[in-house]
Amino acid sequence: GIDFEDATMLLNESRTALLIVALLTIMTGLAYPVAITAMSQLLFPQAANGSLVTNHGSVLGSDFIGQPFHDPKYFWSRPSATSPFEYNAASSSGSNDGPLNPAFLDAVRKRVHDLAAVDPGETMRVPVDLVTASGSGLDPHISVAAARYQVRRVARVRHLDPDRVEALVEESTEGRQWGFIGEPRVNVLRLNLALDHIAAKREDR
């Protein structure tokens, strides 16, 4: 059997183990998250709160989560293959369809057809990111080429000077991250919000 000395040692080791578990739980489960949250709120409050895009106090979305736009008066986002609906932030995913998959080819053809239907006179080559979904399905940006492709349609529908819309695209273009990572890009939600601001100013005149 276990003598008194062994029982005392086992009890002491158990207390030590429980104390270590309690300390680690407090440090990693409470103190560390609280410290990181406080630092992020202090140093990066916008990013820490989801990089929300607001207009007159109303939250319209996030800088990092794309949204679908189907009205011809808006710039359209990159297609999304999330389920059960597009741009579902709770189900980030791609279609996993290869370039030779009939379903993939049918989806691309439909997207090309939809773009042509709202702007039948456009002769520019359709940028690939306007007809193919990304791996995440949540891209908030499109390429500069994809934005420029839509300038004429948006200007025509909104009765704006195409040069003014082109300038808006330039103003909304974000450069490469840290100057060398990725490509210049345009945040679709921010660009469409700028368009609505122009429309609101015209109505106020």
mmCIF file of C-alpha atoms in Angstrom:
data_model
loop_
_atom_site.group_PDB
_atom_site.id
_atom_site.type_symbol
_atom_site.label_atom_id
_atom_site.label_comp_id
_atom_site.label_asym_id
_atom_site.label_seq_id
_atom_site.Cartn_x
_atom_site.Cartn_y
_atom_site.Cartn_z
ATOM 1 C CA GLY A 1 0.000 0.000 0.000
ATOM 2 C CA ILE A 2 0.917 3.685 -0.087
ATOM 3 C CA ASP A 3 2.587 4.847 3.091
ATOM 4 C CA PHE A 4 2.155 8.294 4.656
ATOM 5 C CA GLU A 5 5.300 9.717 3.018
ATOM 6 C CA ASP A 6 4.226 8.580 -0.469
ATOM 7 C CA ALA A 7 0.721 9.972 0.055
ATOM 8 C CA THR A 8 2.156 13.318 1.169
ATOM 9 C CA MET A 9 4.435 13.460 -1.902
ATOM 10 C CA LEU A 10 1.535 12.605 -4.219
ATOM 11 C CA LEU A 11 -0.603 15.277 -2.623
ATOM 12 C CA ASN A 12 2.145 17.898 -2.972
ATOM 13 C CA GLU A 13 2.752 16.989 -6.631
ATOM 14 C CA SER A 14 -0.984 17.155 -7.323
ATOM 15 C CA ARG A 15 -1.197 20.587 -5.722
ATOM 16 C CA THR A 16 1.781 21.769 -7.785
ATOM 17 C CA ALA A 17 0.239 20.430 -10.998
ATOM 18 C CA LEU A 18 -3.106 22.067 -10.256
ATOM 19 C CA LEU A 19 -1.369 25.338 -9.414
ATOM 20 C CA ILE A 20 0.547 25.282 -12.726
ATOM 21 C CA VAL A 21 -2.671 24.533 -14.641
ATOM 22 C CA ALA A 22 -4.448 27.392 -12.865
ATOM 23 C CA LEU A 23 -1.586 29.836 -13.505
ATOM 24 C CA LEU A 24 -1.294 28.875 -17.174
ATOM 25 C CA THR A 25 -5.058 29.136 -17.583
ATOM 26 C CA ILE A 26 -5.050 32.641 -16.102
ATOM 27 C CA MET A 27 -2.012 33.708 -18.151
ATOM 28 C CA THR A 28 -2.926 32.244 -21.537
ATOM 29 C CA GLY A 29 -6.713 32.211 -21.239
ATOM 30 C CA LEU A 30 -7.279 35.536 -19.541
ATOM 31 C CA ALA A 31 -4.272 37.836 -19.110
ATOM 32 C CA TYR A 32 -2.799 37.355 -22.601
ATOM 33 C CA PRO A 33 -6.090 37.829 -24.526
ATOM 34 C CA VAL A 34 -6.976 40.878 -22.416
ATOM 35 C CA ALA A 35 -3.525 42.411 -22.962
ATOM 36 C CA ILE A 36 -3.574 41.786 -26.726
ATOM 37 C CA THR A 37 -7.130 43.122 -27.027
ATOM 38 C CA ALA A 38 -6.224 46.255 -25.071
ATOM 39 C CA MET A 39 -3.098 46.842 -27.179
ATOM 40 C CA SER A 40 -4.974 46.341 -30.441
ATOM 41 C CA GLN A 41 -7.730 48.727 -29.363
ATOM 42 C CA LEU A 42 -5.116 51.300 -28.397
ATOM 43 C CA LEU A 43 -2.812 50.967 -31.419
ATOM 44 C CA PHE A 44 -5.146 49.730 -34.206
ATOM 45 C CA PRO A 45 -8.746 50.496 -33.172
ATOM 46 C CA GLN A 46 -10.138 50.461 -36.728
ATOM 47 C CA ALA A 47 -8.658 47.069 -37.606
ATOM 48 C CA ALA A 48 -9.382 45.618 -34.163
ATOM 49 C CA ASN A 49 -13.081 46.352 -34.604
ATOM 50 C CA GLY A 50 -13.383 44.686 -37.990
ATOM 51 C CA SER A 51 -12.298 47.539 -40.297
ATOM 52 C CA LEU A 52 -15.934 48.547 -40.571
ATOM 53 C CA VAL A 53 -17.130 50.855 -43.335
ATOM 54 C CA THR A 54 -19.768 53.291 -42.092
ATOM 55 C CA ASN A 55 -21.888 56.002 -43.636
ATOM 56 C CA HIS A 56 -23.745 58.509 -41.457
ATOM 57 C CA GLY A 57 -23.385 56.176 -38.491
ATOM 58 C CA SER A 58 -24.691 53.092 -40.292
ATOM 59 C CA VAL A 59 -22.392 50.105 -40.796
ATOM 60 C CA LEU A 60 -22.290 49.156 -44.484
ATOM 61 C CA GLY A 61 -19.717 46.391 -44.313
ATOM 62 C CA SER A 62 -16.018 45.750 -43.796
ATOM 63 C CA ASP A 63 -12.931 46.687 -45.782
ATOM 64 C CA PHE A 64 -11.958 43.011 -45.794
ATOM 65 C CA ILE A 65 -15.243 41.253 -46.621
ATOM 66 C CA GLY A 66 -16.608 41.637 -50.137
ATOM 67 C CA GLN A 67 -20.252 42.150 -51.025
ATOM 68 C CA PRO A 68 -22.313 41.318 -54.109
ATOM 69 C CA PHE A 69 -23.377 44.172 -56.397
ATOM 70 C CA HIS A 70 -25.675 43.377 -59.317
ATOM 71 C CA ASP A 71 -27.214 46.752 -60.166
ATOM 72 C CA PRO A 72 -25.614 48.152 -63.369
ATOM 73 C CA LYS A 73 -25.165 51.551 -61.696
ATOM 74 C CA TYR A 74 -22.588 50.016 -59.355
ATOM 75 C CA PHE A 75 -19.182 48.484 -59.940
ATOM 76 C CA TRP A 76 -19.508 44.725 -59.632
ATOM 77 C CA SER A 77 -17.382 42.664 -57.275
ATOM 78 C CA ARG A 78 -15.419 39.560 -58.075
ATOM 79 C CA PRO A 79 -17.710 36.493 -58.180
ATOM 80 C CA SER A 80 -18.029 34.444 -55.011
ATOM 81 C CA ALA A 81 -18.455 30.665 -54.724
ATOM 82 C CA THR A 82 -19.330 30.543 -51.017
ATOM 83 C CA SER A 83 -22.421 28.630 -49.964
ATOM 84 C CA PRO A 84 -25.338 28.687 -49.443
ATOM 85 C CA PHE A 85 -25.132 32.241 -50.794
ATOM 86 C CA GLU A 86 -22.377 34.394 -52.275
ATOM 87 C CA TYR A 87 -20.045 36.332 -49.985
ATOM 88 C CA ASN A 88 -21.088 34.279 -46.964
ATOM 89 C CA ALA A 89 -18.463 35.351 -44.414
ATOM 90 C CA ALA A 90 -19.290 32.328 -42.243
ATOM 91 C CA SER A 91 -18.363 29.917 -45.036
ATOM 92 C CA SER A 92 -15.232 31.151 -46.777
ATOM 93 C CA SER A 93 -14.485 28.787 -49.666
ATOM 94 C CA GLY A 94 -13.884 28.397 -53.377
ATOM 95 C CA SER A 95 -15.644 26.128 -55.840
ATOM 96 C CA ASN A 96 -12.632 23.792 -56.274
ATOM 97 C CA ASP A 97 -13.673 23.397 -59.927
ATOM 98 C CA GLY A 98 -10.714 23.000 -62.267
ATOM 99 C CA PRO A 99 -10.351 24.989 -65.519
ATOM 100 C CA LEU A 100 -11.579 22.019 -67.575
ATOM 101 C CA ASN A 101 -14.586 21.322 -65.367
ATOM 102 C CA PRO A 102 -17.819 21.841 -67.369
ATOM 103 C CA ALA A 103 -19.444 23.534 -64.358
ATOM 104 C CA PHE A 104 -16.572 26.005 -64.156
ATOM 105 C CA LEU A 105 -16.753 26.768 -67.877
ATOM 106 C CA ASP A 106 -20.530 27.225 -67.709
ATOM 107 C CA ALA A 107 -20.167 29.625 -64.755
ATOM 108 C CA VAL A 108 -17.561 31.701 -66.598
ATOM 109 C CA ARG A 109 -19.685 31.843 -69.764
ATOM 110 C CA LYS A 110 -22.715 32.979 -67.744
ATOM 111 C CA ARG A 111 -20.697 35.739 -66.064
ATOM 112 C CA VAL A 112 -19.356 36.935 -69.412
ATOM 113 C CA HIS A 113 -22.906 36.911 -70.764
ATOM 114 C CA ASP A 114 -24.202 38.885 -67.762
ATOM 115 C CA LEU A 115 -21.526 41.549 -68.253
ATOM 116 C CA ALA A 116 -22.309 41.801 -71.954
ATOM 117 C CA ALA A 117 -26.043 42.027 -71.255
ATOM 118 C CA VAL A 118 -25.688 45.177 -69.114
ATOM 119 C CA ASP A 119 -23.159 46.803 -71.477
ATOM 120 C CA PRO A 120 -23.532 45.272 -74.969
ATOM 121 C CA GLY A 121 -21.383 47.940 -76.617
ATOM 122 C CA GLU A 122 -18.283 47.226 -74.527
ATOM 123 C CA THR A 123 -15.479 45.832 -76.684
ATOM 124 C CA MET A 124 -12.729 45.594 -74.077
ATOM 125 C CA ARG A 125 -11.536 42.143 -73.083
ATOM 126 C CA VAL A 126 -13.223 40.987 -69.863
ATOM 127 C CA PRO A 127 -10.693 40.901 -66.987
ATOM 128 C CA VAL A 128 -10.381 37.420 -65.542
ATOM 129 C CA ASP A 129 -11.232 38.456 -61.986
ATOM 130 C CA LEU A 130 -14.706 39.581 -63.096
ATOM 131 C CA VAL A 131 -15.637 36.072 -64.215
ATOM 132 C CA THR A 132 -13.736 33.791 -61.807
ATOM 133 C CA ALA A 133 -14.170 33.421 -58.052
ATOM 134 C CA SER A 134 -11.279 33.615 -55.628
ATOM 135 C CA GLY A 135 -10.178 30.868 -53.251
ATOM 136 C CA SER A 136 -11.772 32.599 -50.267
ATOM 137 C CA GLY A 137 -14.896 33.818 -52.024
ATOM 138 C CA LEU A 138 -14.729 36.988 -49.935
ATOM 139 C CA ASP A 139 -12.409 39.274 -51.913
ATOM 140 C CA PRO A 140 -13.364 42.915 -51.264
ATOM 141 C CA HIS A 141 -11.160 44.149 -54.131
ATOM 142 C CA ILE A 142 -11.030 43.911 -57.887
ATOM 143 C CA SER A 143 -8.113 44.672 -60.163
ATOM 144 C CA VAL A 144 -7.694 48.140 -61.625
ATOM 145 C CA ALA A 145 -8.394 46.618 -65.047
ATOM 146 C CA ALA A 146 -11.683 45.165 -63.768
ATOM 147 C CA ALA A 147 -12.711 48.567 -62.432
ATOM 148 C CA ARG A 148 -11.792 50.362 -65.659
ATOM 149 C CA TYR A 149 -13.722 47.790 -67.660
ATOM 150 C CA GLN A 150 -16.898 48.906 -65.871
ATOM 151 C CA VAL A 151 -16.333 52.672 -66.079
ATOM 152 C CA ARG A 152 -18.307 53.238 -69.276
ATOM 153 C CA ARG A 153 -21.330 51.263 -68.059
ATOM 154 C CA VAL A 154 -21.467 52.979 -64.663
ATOM 155 C CA ALA A 155 -21.034 56.421 -66.241
ATOM 156 C CA ARG A 156 -23.792 55.746 -68.774
ATOM 157 C CA VAL A 157 -26.297 54.428 -66.231
ATOM 158 C CA ARG A 158 -25.606 57.247 -63.769
ATOM 159 C CA HIS A 159 -25.408 59.942 -66.478
ATOM 160 C CA LEU A 160 -21.896 60.895 -65.411
ATOM 161 C CA ASP A 161 -18.879 61.975 -67.423
ATOM 162 C CA PRO A 162 -16.754 58.827 -67.990
ATOM 163 C CA ASP A 163 -13.643 60.859 -67.174
ATOM 164 C CA ARG A 164 -15.130 61.691 -63.773
ATOM 165 C CA VAL A 165 -15.804 58.014 -63.059
ATOM 166 C CA GLU A 166 -12.320 57.091 -64.311
ATOM 167 C CA ALA A 167 -10.849 59.679 -61.938
ATOM 168 C CA LEU A 168 -12.862 58.160 -59.100
ATOM 169 C CA VAL A 169 -11.344 54.769 -59.875
ATOM 170 C CA GLU A 170 -7.884 56.305 -59.747
ATOM 171 C CA GLU A 171 -8.681 57.967 -56.417
ATOM 172 C CA SER A 172 -9.932 54.647 -55.033
ATOM 173 C CA THR A 173 -6.960 52.597 -56.209
ATOM 174 C CA GLU A 174 -4.846 51.145 -53.405
ATOM 175 C CA GLY A 175 -1.165 50.518 -54.084
ATOM 176 C CA ARG A 176 0.852 47.388 -53.428
ATOM 177 C CA GLN A 177 1.035 46.439 -49.768
ATOM 178 C CA TRP A 178 4.196 47.868 -48.242
ATOM 179 C CA GLY A 179 5.093 49.014 -51.748
ATOM 180 C CA PHE A 180 6.037 45.626 -53.195
ATOM 181 C CA ILE A 181 3.528 42.901 -52.239
ATOM 182 C CA GLY A 182 0.631 42.128 -54.573
ATOM 183 C CA GLU A 183 -0.860 44.372 -57.234
ATOM 184 C CA PRO A 184 -2.731 47.705 -57.163
ATOM 185 C CA ARG A 185 -6.399 47.082 -56.425
ATOM 186 C CA VAL A 186 -9.736 48.794 -55.890
ATOM 187 C CA ASN A 187 -12.041 48.246 -52.919
ATOM 188 C CA VAL A 188 -15.465 47.807 -54.514
ATOM 189 C CA LEU A 189 -17.535 48.877 -51.512
ATOM 190 C CA ARG A 190 -15.491 52.054 -51.032
ATOM 191 C CA LEU A 191 -15.719 52.884 -54.736
ATOM 192 C CA ASN A 192 -19.487 52.385 -54.853
ATOM 193 C CA LEU A 193 -19.913 54.451 -51.715
ATOM 194 C CA ALA A 194 -17.970 57.274 -53.393
ATOM 195 C CA LEU A 195 -20.311 56.980 -56.378
ATOM 196 C CA ASP A 196 -23.351 57.320 -54.140
ATOM 197 C CA HIS A 197 -21.806 60.413 -52.553
ATOM 198 C CA ILE A 198 -21.524 61.993 -56.004
ATOM 199 C CA ALA A 199 -25.163 61.160 -56.709
ATOM 200 C CA ALA A 200 -26.239 62.648 -53.364
ATOM 201 C CA LYS A 201 -24.377 65.896 -54.099
ATOM 202 C CA ARG A 202 -26.097 66.174 -57.488
ATOM 203 C CA GLU A 203 -29.524 65.727 -55.872
ATOM 204 C CA ASP A 204 -28.770 68.417 -53.300
ATOM 205 C CA ARG A 205 -28.133 71.036 -55.975
#
